[in-house]
PDB file of C-alpha atoms in Angstrom:
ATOM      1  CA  UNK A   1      -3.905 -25.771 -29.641  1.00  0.00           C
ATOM      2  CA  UNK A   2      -0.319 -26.034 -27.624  1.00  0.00           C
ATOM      3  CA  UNK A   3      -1.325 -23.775 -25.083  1.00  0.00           C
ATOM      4  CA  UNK A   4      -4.650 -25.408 -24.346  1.00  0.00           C
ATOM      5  CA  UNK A   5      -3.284 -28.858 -24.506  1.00  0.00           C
ATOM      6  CA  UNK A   6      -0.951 -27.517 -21.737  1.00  0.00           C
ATOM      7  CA  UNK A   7      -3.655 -25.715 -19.975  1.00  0.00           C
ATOM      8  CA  UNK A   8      -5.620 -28.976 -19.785  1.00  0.00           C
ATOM      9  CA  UNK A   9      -2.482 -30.896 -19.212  1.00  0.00           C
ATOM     10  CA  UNK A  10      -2.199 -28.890 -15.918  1.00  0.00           C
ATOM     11  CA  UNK A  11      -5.862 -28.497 -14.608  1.00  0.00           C
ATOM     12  CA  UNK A  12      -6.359 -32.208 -14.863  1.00  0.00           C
ATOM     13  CA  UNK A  13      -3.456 -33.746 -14.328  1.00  0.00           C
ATOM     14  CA  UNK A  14      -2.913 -33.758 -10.275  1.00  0.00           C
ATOM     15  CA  UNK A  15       1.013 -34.862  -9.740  1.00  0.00           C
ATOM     16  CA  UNK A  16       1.714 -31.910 -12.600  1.00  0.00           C
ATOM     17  CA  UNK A  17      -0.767 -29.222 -11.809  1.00  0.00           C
ATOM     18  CA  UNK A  18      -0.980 -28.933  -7.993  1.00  0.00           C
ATOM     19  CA  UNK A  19       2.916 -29.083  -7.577  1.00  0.00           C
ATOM     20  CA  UNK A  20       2.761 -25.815 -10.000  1.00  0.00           C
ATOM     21  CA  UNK A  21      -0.231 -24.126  -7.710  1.00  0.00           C
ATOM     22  CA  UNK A  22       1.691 -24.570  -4.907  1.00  0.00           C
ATOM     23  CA  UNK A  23       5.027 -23.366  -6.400  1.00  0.00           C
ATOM     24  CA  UNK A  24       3.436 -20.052  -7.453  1.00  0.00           C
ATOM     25  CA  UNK A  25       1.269 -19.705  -4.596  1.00  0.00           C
ATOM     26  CA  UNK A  26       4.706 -19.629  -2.054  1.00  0.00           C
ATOM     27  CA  UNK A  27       5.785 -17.301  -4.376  1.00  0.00           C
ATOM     28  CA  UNK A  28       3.122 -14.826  -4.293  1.00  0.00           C
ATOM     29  CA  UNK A  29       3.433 -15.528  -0.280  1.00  0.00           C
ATOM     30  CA  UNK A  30       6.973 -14.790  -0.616  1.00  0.00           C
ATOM     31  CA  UNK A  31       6.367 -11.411  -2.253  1.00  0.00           C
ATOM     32  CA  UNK A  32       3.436 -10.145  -0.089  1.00  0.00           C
ATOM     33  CA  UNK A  33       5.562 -10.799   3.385  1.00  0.00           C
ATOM     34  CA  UNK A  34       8.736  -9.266   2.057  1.00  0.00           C
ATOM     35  CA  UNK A  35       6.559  -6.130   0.892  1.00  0.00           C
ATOM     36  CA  UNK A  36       4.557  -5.974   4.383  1.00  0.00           C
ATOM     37  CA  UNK A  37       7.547  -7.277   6.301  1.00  0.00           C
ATOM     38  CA  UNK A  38      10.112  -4.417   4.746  1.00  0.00           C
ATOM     39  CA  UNK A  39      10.359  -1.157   6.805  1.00  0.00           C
ATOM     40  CA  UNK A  40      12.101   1.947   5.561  1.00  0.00           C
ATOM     41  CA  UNK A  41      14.051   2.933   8.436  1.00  0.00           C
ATOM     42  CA  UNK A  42      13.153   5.951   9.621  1.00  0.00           C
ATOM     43  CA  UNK A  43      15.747   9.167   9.756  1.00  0.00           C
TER      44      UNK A  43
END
């Protein structure tokens, strides 16, 4: 019952859930463009 009364808490509440979307969308952002941005250097 914890977990879905956080669940909720998030998915309806907008100044607590959307400031979390957006926190772990710039992280998955983060961690795509440092994987396509990082080039082994060639020997």
């Amino acid at each position: 019952v914890e977990i879905l009364d956080k669940l909720d808490s998030l998915i309806n509440d907008l100044n607590q859930g959307i400031p979390a979307e957006i926190s772990l969308r710039r992280k998955q952002y983060e961690y795509y463009r440092e994987k396509l941005l990082s080039f082994k250097e060639a020997k």
